Amino acid sequence: MQISPEKSLLGLRSFNRDRLDFILSHARSLKQLYADNTHARSLQGKTVLNLFFEPSTRTRVSFETAIKRLGGSSVAISMETSSLKKGETLFDTVKNLDAMGFDAIVVRHRNAGVPHFIDHILDVPVINAGDGFNEHPSQGLLDIFTMQEQRGSVENRNVLILGDILHSRVARSNIWALLQLGAKVFVAGPPTLIPANIADMGVTVVHSIDDVISQMDFINVLRIQYERQDLGYFPTIREYRDQFGLTQERLKDAKPELCILHPGPINRGIEIDSAVADGPNNVILNQVTNGVIVRMAILDLLLAPK
Ligand code: NCD
């Protein structure tokens, strides 16, 4: 079974529960293999192109690590020094890179739909590593993998996605997949950072996090995406923190087993305080560790010889 009837991983929106379960359970078995020091080598002889048109630390390095752990090799191109800077179109850049014979392309771009465009023009698998505000499927999967690892299942669990929902591809991938897996999803943030029709996705919009925090099993805290905002979505950083920042004080009524996630990078002291980010309920570095495993699962399912 392939993870998708298509050749690529572009988003989780079209994924049903079976497909999500299939990838997540494949990731669990790879994690076990890795813990037992048994290395799958399914990417031996394959080369993956990492095309990051936007900054990245965790996603880029974890894709590279996943490729190497599976025995493959990777090539990364720096956009700053590529011929896109000389005015070459994305179409020509991608076609020329493809002519060098890569087996798959991992792509991040500030515009929604770029991975879909590349998928359309090339025959090789394309993995979306974040497109604009749209989706970040490997992040959604690793977030849920981490939640399941902590609590067994996300079914009927309450998950609050907190912060800059409007600009967050992480939020969208989480929401699509969590709902399929039977979680109850809440979103909270300044009204200007909550998309007007978000309730249509099946989530509950919360205006005061203090009213719901005691019911939550998971809180996925999002970064304020300064680079995607013209100033003016909220009055001041201090007011944002007062209303929506995850502070130690806010957690006083939380369940003891509450898990706090953040995809990184963290703005400490703004959307989350250091005492919380480094505190006993956080699973932020577990997410990073699991990011490699989940990306191994994705690559293995898309690229391993059938
Ligand atoms: C996220 C992204 O780039 O969408 N980061 C990540 O991949 N871990 C979230 C963010 O930038 O805030």
Coordinates of C-alpha atoms and ligand atoms in Angstrom, one line a residue:
M1 CA 0.0 0.0 0.0
Q2 CA 1.3 3.4 -0.8
I3 CA 0.6 6.4 1.5
S4 CA -1.3 8.1 -1.2
P5 CA -2.9 7.2 -4.5
E6 CA -0.7 9.9 -5.9
K7 CA 3.1 9.7 -6.1
S8 CA 3.8 12.5 -3.7
L9 CA 3.0 13.9 -0.2
L10 CA 1.5 17.3 -0.7
G11 CA -0.9 17.7 2.2
L12 CA -3.0 15.8 4.8
R13 CA -6.3 17.4 3.7
S14 CA -7.2 14.4 1.5
F15 CA -6.0 11.8 3.9
N16 CA -8.5 9.5 5.5
R17 CA -7.9 7.7 8.8
D18 CA -6.5 4.5 7.2
R19 CA -3.9 6.4 5.4
L20 CA -2.9 8.4 8.4
D21 CA -2.8 5.2 10.6
F22 CA -0.7 3.4 8.0
I23 CA 2.1 6.1 7.9
L24 CA 2.0 6.6 11.7
S25 CA 2.3 2.9 12.4
H26 CA 5.1 2.6 9.8
A27 CA 6.9 5.4 11.7
R28 CA 6.4 3.5 15.0
S29 CA 7.9 0.3 13.5
L30 CA 10.9 2.3 12.1
K31 CA 11.4 3.9 15.5
Q32 CA 11.5 0.5 17.1
L33 CA 14.0 -0.8 14.4
Y34 CA 16.1 2.2 15.0
A35 CA 16.1 1.7 18.8
D36 CA 17.2 -1.9 18.2
N37 CA 20.0 -0.5 16.0
T38 CA 18.6 -2.2 12.9
H39 CA 18.9 0.2 10.0
A40 CA 16.6 0.1 7.1
R41 CA 18.6 0.9 3.9
S42 CA 15.7 1.4 1.6
L43 CA 17.1 4.6 0.0
Q44 CA 20.4 3.0 -1.0
G45 CA 21.5 4.4 -4.4
K46 CA 18.8 7.2 -4.3
T47 CA 19.4 10.9 -4.2
V48 CA 16.9 13.4 -2.9
L49 CA 17.0 17.1 -3.7
N50 CA 16.2 19.5 -0.9
L51 CA 14.8 22.7 -2.3
F52 CA 14.2 25.1 0.6
F53 CA 13.1 28.5 -0.6
E54 CA 12.5 29.6 3.0
P55 CA 14.6 29.4 6.1
S56 CA 14.5 26.1 8.0
T57 CA 16.4 24.4 10.7
R58 CA 14.5 21.4 12.0
T59 CA 12.6 20.4 8.8
R60 CA 15.6 20.6 6.5
V61 CA 18.1 18.9 8.8
S62 CA 15.6 16.2 9.7
F63 CA 14.9 15.4 6.1
E64 CA 18.6 15.2 5.4
T65 CA 19.2 13.0 8.4
A66 CA 16.2 10.7 7.5
I67 CA 17.6 10.3 4.0
K68 CA 21.1 9.4 5.3
R69 CA 19.7 7.0 7.9
L70 CA 17.9 5.2 5.1
G71 CA 21.2 4.9 3.1
G72 CA 20.3 7.6 0.5
S73 CA 22.1 10.8 -0.3
S74 CA 20.8 14.3 -0.5
V75 CA 21.7 17.5 -2.3
A76 CA 20.6 20.9 -1.0
I77 CA 20.6 24.1 -3.0
S78 CA 20.9 27.5 -1.6
M79 CA 18.3 29.8 -3.2
E80 CA 20.4 32.9 -2.4
T81 CA 23.1 31.7 -4.8
S82 CA 20.8 30.0 -7.4
S83 CA 19.9 31.3 -10.9
L84 CA 16.5 32.2 -9.6
K85 CA 18.3 35.3 -8.5
K86 CA 19.2 36.0 -12.1
G87 CA 15.5 35.8 -13.1
E88 CA 15.2 32.2 -14.1
T89 CA 11.6 30.9 -13.7
L90 CA 10.7 28.3 -11.1
F91 CA 9.6 26.1 -14.0
D92 CA 13.0 26.3 -15.6
T93 CA 15.0 25.9 -12.4
V94 CA 13.0 22.8 -11.4
K95 CA 13.1 21.2 -14.9
N96 CA 16.9 21.7 -15.0
L97 CA 17.5 20.3 -11.6
D98 CA 15.2 17.3 -12.5
A99 CA 17.4 16.7 -15.6
M100 CA 20.2 15.8 -13.2
G101 CA 18.2 12.7 -12.2
F102 CA 17.0 13.1 -8.6
D103 CA 14.7 10.4 -7.1
A104 CA 12.6 12.8 -5.1
I105 CA 12.3 16.5 -4.2
V106 CA 11.5 18.0 -0.8
V107 CA 10.3 21.5 -1.2
R108 CA 9.5 24.5 1.0
H109 CA 8.2 27.7 -0.5
R110 CA 6.6 30.9 0.8
N111 CA 3.7 30.5 -1.8
A112 CA 1.0 28.0 -1.3
G113 CA 0.7 25.5 -4.1
V114 CA 4.4 25.4 -5.3
P115 CA 4.9 21.7 -4.3
H116 CA 1.7 20.9 -6.2
F117 CA 3.0 22.8 -9.3
I118 CA 6.3 20.9 -9.1
D119 CA 4.5 17.6 -8.7
H120 CA 2.5 18.4 -11.8
I121 CA 5.5 19.1 -14.0
L122 CA 7.8 16.3 -12.8
D123 CA 7.5 12.5 -12.6
V124 CA 9.4 12.1 -9.3
P125 CA 7.8 12.2 -5.9
V126 CA 7.5 15.6 -4.3
I127 CA 7.3 16.1 -0.5
N128 CA 5.8 19.3 0.7
A129 CA 8.0 20.7 3.5
G130 CA 5.7 23.7 4.0
D131 CA 4.0 25.8 1.4
G132 CA 2.9 29.3 2.5
F133 CA 0.0 29.3 4.8
N134 CA -1.3 26.1 3.3
E135 CA 0.1 22.8 4.7
H136 CA 3.1 21.2 6.3
P137 CA 2.2 17.5 6.2
S138 CA 5.3 16.0 7.7
Q139 CA 5.0 18.4 10.7
G140 CA 1.3 17.5 11.2
L141 CA 2.3 13.8 11.2
L142 CA 5.2 14.2 13.6
D143 CA 3.0 16.3 15.9
I144 CA 0.4 13.5 16.0
F145 CA 3.0 10.8 16.2
T146 CA 4.3 12.6 19.4
M147 CA 0.8 13.0 20.8
Q148 CA 0.1 9.3 20.3
E149 CA 3.4 8.3 21.8
Q150 CA 2.6 10.3 24.9
R151 CA -1.1 9.3 25.3
G152 CA -1.7 6.2 23.2
S153 CA -4.3 7.8 20.9
V154 CA -5.7 11.2 20.0
E155 CA -9.2 9.8 19.7
N156 CA -11.6 11.9 21.8
R157 CA -8.7 13.9 23.2
N158 CA -8.9 17.7 23.4
V159 CA -6.3 19.5 21.4
L160 CA -5.9 23.3 21.5
I161 CA -4.0 24.9 18.7
L162 CA -2.9 28.3 20.1
G163 CA -1.7 31.4 18.4
D164 CA -1.2 32.6 14.8
I165 CA -3.7 30.2 13.1
L166 CA -4.1 32.5 10.1
H167 CA -0.5 32.2 8.9
S168 CA 0.1 28.7 10.0
R169 CA 0.5 25.7 7.7
V170 CA 1.2 23.7 10.8
A171 CA -2.2 24.4 12.1
R172 CA -3.9 23.4 8.9
S173 CA -2.1 20.1 8.6
N174 CA -2.8 19.3 12.3
I175 CA -6.5 20.2 12.0
W176 CA -7.1 18.0 8.9
A177 CA -5.4 15.0 10.4
L178 CA -6.5 15.3 14.0
L179 CA -10.1 15.5 13.0
Q180 CA -9.8 12.4 10.9
L181 CA -8.3 10.6 13.9
G182 CA -11.2 11.5 16.1
A183 CA -9.7 14.3 18.2
K184 CA -11.6 17.3 19.4
V185 CA -9.8 20.4 18.0
F186 CA -10.0 23.9 19.5
V187 CA -8.3 27.0 18.2
A188 CA -7.5 30.2 20.0
G189 CA -5.7 33.4 19.2
P190 CA -6.4 37.1 18.5
P191 CA -9.6 37.4 16.3
T192 CA -7.4 38.9 13.6
L193 CA -5.3 35.8 13.5
I194 CA -8.2 33.3 13.3
P195 CA -9.5 32.7 9.7
A196 CA -13.1 33.8 9.5
N197 CA -14.4 30.4 8.2
I198 CA -12.3 28.2 10.3
A199 CA -15.2 26.6 12.2
D200 CA -16.2 25.1 8.8
M201 CA -13.2 22.8 9.1
G202 CA -14.9 21.3 12.2
V203 CA -12.9 23.0 15.0
T204 CA -14.2 25.0 17.9
V205 CA -13.0 28.6 18.2
V206 CA -12.2 29.6 21.8
H207 CA -12.0 33.2 22.8
S208 CA -10.4 32.8 26.3
I209 CA -7.9 30.1 26.8
D210 CA -8.3 30.4 30.5
D211 CA -11.9 29.0 30.1
V212 CA -10.8 25.8 28.5
I213 CA -7.2 25.1 29.6
S214 CA -8.3 22.7 32.3
Q215 CA -9.9 20.4 29.7
M216 CA -7.0 20.1 27.4
D217 CA -4.9 17.0 26.8
F218 CA -2.6 18.7 24.3
I219 CA -1.7 22.3 23.4
N220 CA 0.1 22.9 20.2
V221 CA 1.6 26.4 20.5
L222 CA 2.3 28.3 17.3
R223 CA 4.9 30.9 16.6
I224 CA 3.9 34.4 15.8
Q225 CA 4.8 34.4 12.1
Y226 CA 6.3 37.9 11.9
E227 CA 7.6 37.4 8.4
R228 CA 4.1 36.8 7.1
Q229 CA 2.5 39.7 8.8
D230 CA 2.1 43.3 8.1
L231 CA 2.1 44.9 11.5
G232 CA -1.2 45.4 13.0
Y233 CA -2.8 42.0 13.7
F234 CA -2.7 42.6 17.5
P235 CA -2.0 45.8 19.5
T236 CA 1.3 44.9 21.1
I237 CA 3.4 41.9 21.9
R238 CA 2.7 42.5 25.6
E239 CA -1.0 42.3 25.0
Y240 CA -0.6 39.2 22.9
R241 CA 1.3 37.5 25.7
D242 CA -1.2 38.7 28.3
Q243 CA -4.1 37.1 26.5
F244 CA -2.6 34.2 24.6
G245 CA 0.9 33.5 25.9
L246 CA 1.3 30.1 27.5
T247 CA 2.6 31.1 30.9
Q248 CA 3.3 29.1 34.0
E249 CA 0.5 30.9 35.8
R250 CA -2.0 29.9 33.1
L251 CA -1.3 26.3 33.5
K252 CA -2.3 26.2 37.2
D253 CA -5.6 24.5 36.4
A254 CA -4.2 22.3 33.6
K255 CA -4.4 18.5 33.8
P256 CA -1.1 17.1 35.2
E257 CA -0.6 15.0 32.1
L258 CA -1.2 17.9 29.6
C259 CA 1.4 17.7 26.8
I260 CA 2.7 21.0 25.3
L261 CA 4.0 21.0 21.8
H262 CA 5.6 23.7 19.6
P263 CA 6.8 23.1 16.1
G264 CA 9.7 25.6 16.6
P265 CA 11.2 28.0 16.2
I266 CA 10.1 29.4 19.6
N267 CA 9.7 33.1 20.4
R268 CA 10.4 32.7 24.1
G269 CA 8.5 35.1 26.4
I270 CA 5.9 35.8 23.7
E271 CA 3.8 32.8 22.7
I272 CA 5.4 30.6 25.3
D273 CA 7.4 31.3 28.5
S274 CA 10.7 29.6 29.0
A275 CA 9.4 28.0 32.2
V276 CA 6.7 26.3 30.1
A277 CA 8.8 25.5 27.1
D278 CA 11.4 23.8 29.3
G279 CA 9.0 22.6 31.9
P280 CA 7.7 19.1 32.7
N281 CA 4.7 19.1 30.4
N282 CA 6.7 20.0 27.2
V283 CA 7.4 17.4 24.5
I284 CA 9.0 19.9 22.2
L285 CA 12.3 18.0 21.7
N286 CA 10.5 14.7 21.5
Q287 CA 8.8 16.3 18.4
V288 CA 12.2 17.1 16.9
T289 CA 13.5 13.5 17.5
N290 CA 10.3 12.1 16.1
G291 CA 10.6 14.4 13.1
V292 CA 13.5 12.3 11.8
I293 CA 11.5 9.1 12.3
V294 CA 8.3 10.3 10.7
R295 CA 10.3 11.7 7.7
M296 CA 12.1 8.3 7.4
A297 CA 8.6 6.7 7.2
I298 CA 7.4 9.1 4.5
L299 CA 10.6 8.7 2.4
D300 CA 10.5 4.9 2.9
L301 CA 6.9 4.6 1.8
L302 CA 7.3 6.9 -1.2
L303 CA 10.7 5.7 -2.4
A304 CA 11.6 2.2 -1.2
P305 CA 11.5 -0.4 -4.0
K306 CA 8.1 -2.0 -4.0
Ligands
NCD1 C1 7.2 25.7 11.1 C2 7.1 26.2 9.6 O1 8.1 26.5 9.0 O2 6.0 26.1 9.1 N1 8.4 25.3 11.5 C3 8.8 24.0 11.3 O3 8.8 23.5 10.2 N2 9.2 23.4 12.4 C4 6.6 26.7 12.0 C5 7.1 28.1 12.0 O4 7.9 28.5 11.2 O5 6.6 28.8 12.9

